[in-house]
Short mmCIF file of C-alpha atoms in Angstrom, two decimals:
data_model
loop_
_atom_site.label_atom_id
_atom_site.label_comp_id
_atom_site.label_asym_id
_atom_site.label_seq_id
_atom_site.Cartn_x
_atom_site.Cartn_y
_atom_site.Cartn_z
CA MET A 96 35.01 -11.49 3.60
CA GLN A 97 31.31 -12.11 4.08
CA GLU A 98 31.86 -12.28 7.85
CA ILE A 99 33.77 -8.99 7.80
CA PHE A 100 30.88 -7.44 5.87
CA ARG A 101 28.35 -8.83 8.33
CA ILE A 102 30.00 -7.43 11.47
CA LEU A 103 30.94 -4.01 10.08
CA LYS A 104 28.68 -1.08 10.81
CA PRO A 105 27.30 0.77 7.79
CA GLY A 106 30.00 3.18 6.65
CA GLY A 107 32.71 1.11 8.39
CA TYR A 108 35.80 0.04 6.52
CA ALA A 109 38.26 -2.84 6.50
CA VAL A 110 41.81 -3.20 5.23
CA ILE A 111 42.64 -6.69 3.99
CA SER A 112 46.05 -7.86 2.83
CA THR A 113 47.08 -11.14 1.24
CA GLU A 114 49.88 -12.68 -0.72
CA ASN A 115 49.41 -12.45 -4.48
CA LEU A 116 49.12 -15.63 -6.53
CA SER A 117 49.95 -13.63 -9.67
CA SER A 118 53.19 -12.14 -8.31
CA TRP A 119 56.13 -12.61 -10.65
CA ASP A 120 57.70 -14.92 -8.03
CA ASN A 121 54.70 -17.26 -8.08
CA ILE A 122 54.27 -17.05 -11.87
CA GLY A 123 57.92 -18.12 -12.24
CA CYS A 124 57.39 -21.07 -9.88
CA LEU A 125 54.32 -22.24 -11.76
CA LEU A 126 56.08 -21.79 -15.11
CA PHE A 127 58.77 -24.25 -13.99
CA GLY A 128 56.26 -26.65 -12.46
CA TYR A 129 56.85 -25.72 -8.81
CA PHE A 130 54.34 -24.98 -6.05
CA PRO A 131 53.87 -21.21 -5.50
CA PHE A 132 56.01 -19.68 -2.73
CA SER A 133 52.90 -18.30 -1.05
CA MET A 134 51.19 -21.63 -0.40
CA LYS A 135 51.59 -24.48 2.05
CA LEU A 136 49.98 -27.88 2.05
CA ASP A 137 47.38 -28.75 4.68
CA GLY A 138 49.09 -29.07 8.03
CA GLY A 139 51.68 -26.45 7.16
CA LEU A 140 54.13 -28.65 5.26
CA LYS A 141 56.22 -26.89 2.60
CA LEU A 142 56.75 -29.30 -0.31
CA GLY A 143 56.71 -29.00 -4.08
CA ASN A 144 59.19 -26.14 -4.44
CA PRO A 145 62.89 -26.80 -3.78
CA LEU A 146 63.55 -23.08 -4.42
CA SER A 147 61.63 -22.13 -1.26
CA PRO A 148 63.80 -21.20 1.73
CA HIS A 149 61.42 -23.26 3.88
CA TYR A 150 61.36 -26.36 1.66
CA LYS A 151 60.47 -29.54 3.60
CA GLU A 152 59.84 -27.59 6.80
CA GLU A 153 56.74 -28.27 8.86
CA TYR A 154 54.97 -25.39 10.57
CA LYS A 155 52.98 -25.69 13.75
CA GLU A 156 51.23 -22.35 13.58
CA LYS A 157 48.55 -20.98 15.87
CA TYR A 158 46.52 -19.92 12.82
CA PRO A 159 46.00 -22.01 9.68
CA SER A 160 48.20 -21.34 6.69
CA HIS A 161 46.96 -19.94 3.40
CA THR A 162 44.54 -22.30 1.72
CA ARG A 163 43.64 -19.78 -0.96
CA ILE A 164 45.94 -17.26 -2.53
CA LEU A 165 44.15 -14.53 -4.46
CA THR A 166 45.01 -12.37 -7.43
CA TRP A 167 44.41 -8.62 -7.75
CA GLU A 168 41.25 -9.10 -9.82
CA THR A 169 39.88 -11.90 -7.64
CA LEU A 170 40.28 -9.88 -4.44
CA LYS A 171 38.46 -6.96 -6.07
CA ASP A 172 35.71 -9.20 -7.46
CA ILE A 173 35.08 -10.87 -4.09
CA ALA A 174 34.80 -7.47 -2.38
CA ASP A 175 32.33 -6.27 -5.03
CA TYR A 176 30.32 -9.49 -4.84
CA VAL A 177 30.00 -9.31 -1.05
CA GLY A 178 28.71 -5.73 -1.32
CA PHE A 179 31.71 -3.62 -0.39
CA LYS A 180 32.71 -0.42 -2.14
CA VAL A 181 36.38 -0.77 -3.07
CA GLU A 182 38.14 2.47 -2.07
CA ARG A 183 41.74 1.53 -2.71
CA LEU A 184 43.75 -1.43 -3.96
CA VAL A 185 47.56 -1.39 -3.80
CA GLY A 186 50.43 -3.76 -4.42
CA SER A 187 53.72 -3.97 -2.54
CA GLY A 188 56.91 -5.97 -2.74
CA HIS A 189 57.56 -5.98 -6.49
CA LEU A 190 60.68 -7.60 -7.95
CA LEU A 191 61.58 -4.21 -9.47
CA GLY A 192 61.13 -2.38 -6.17
CA LYS A 193 59.15 0.88 -5.89
CA LEU A 194 59.16 1.42 -9.66
CA GLY A 195 57.48 -1.96 -10.14
CA GLU A 196 54.89 -1.10 -7.48
CA ILE A 197 53.96 1.99 -9.49
CA VAL A 198 53.91 0.59 -13.03
CA ASP A 199 52.95 -3.06 -12.43
CA LYS A 200 50.77 -3.19 -9.31
CA LYS A 201 49.00 -6.41 -10.28
CA HIS A 202 52.19 -8.51 -10.02
CA CYS A 203 53.50 -7.42 -6.60
CA ARG A 204 54.12 -10.02 -3.89
CA PHE A 205 51.36 -8.61 -1.68
CA ILE A 206 48.02 -6.94 -2.40
CA THR A 207 46.05 -4.80 0.04
CA ILE A 208 42.51 -3.59 -0.37
CA LYS A 209 40.56 -0.95 1.55
CA VAL A 210 36.81 -1.55 1.41
CA ARG A 211 33.86 0.29 2.90
CA LYS A 212 30.43 -1.02 3.78
CA ARG A 213 27.84 1.17 2.11
CA LYS A 214 25.50 3.11 4.39
#
């Protein structure tokens, strides 16, 4: 996020989306001692969660897999720390559908933030 801040012009904005470590899916996995759905081991190997549809698969991706999965509050804190003004933060993909996205934004599968570099 520091690099995004550095290259943006003053007044410019960025939209950043990530999987949510505190989604109900991932909380359930951790509660039962499994690796979160959102994460892969180094090298793209999916182990540690037999409930994952990609369990024991190896990915050869062009871009590296997630090494850090953020929560709602962490994403907001990082943006503030770097110097962005947070304009909007939304969640999507809740277990309860659209209703869950409205009443329980912090536990959606994905979180998206719109930030602006101050002038």
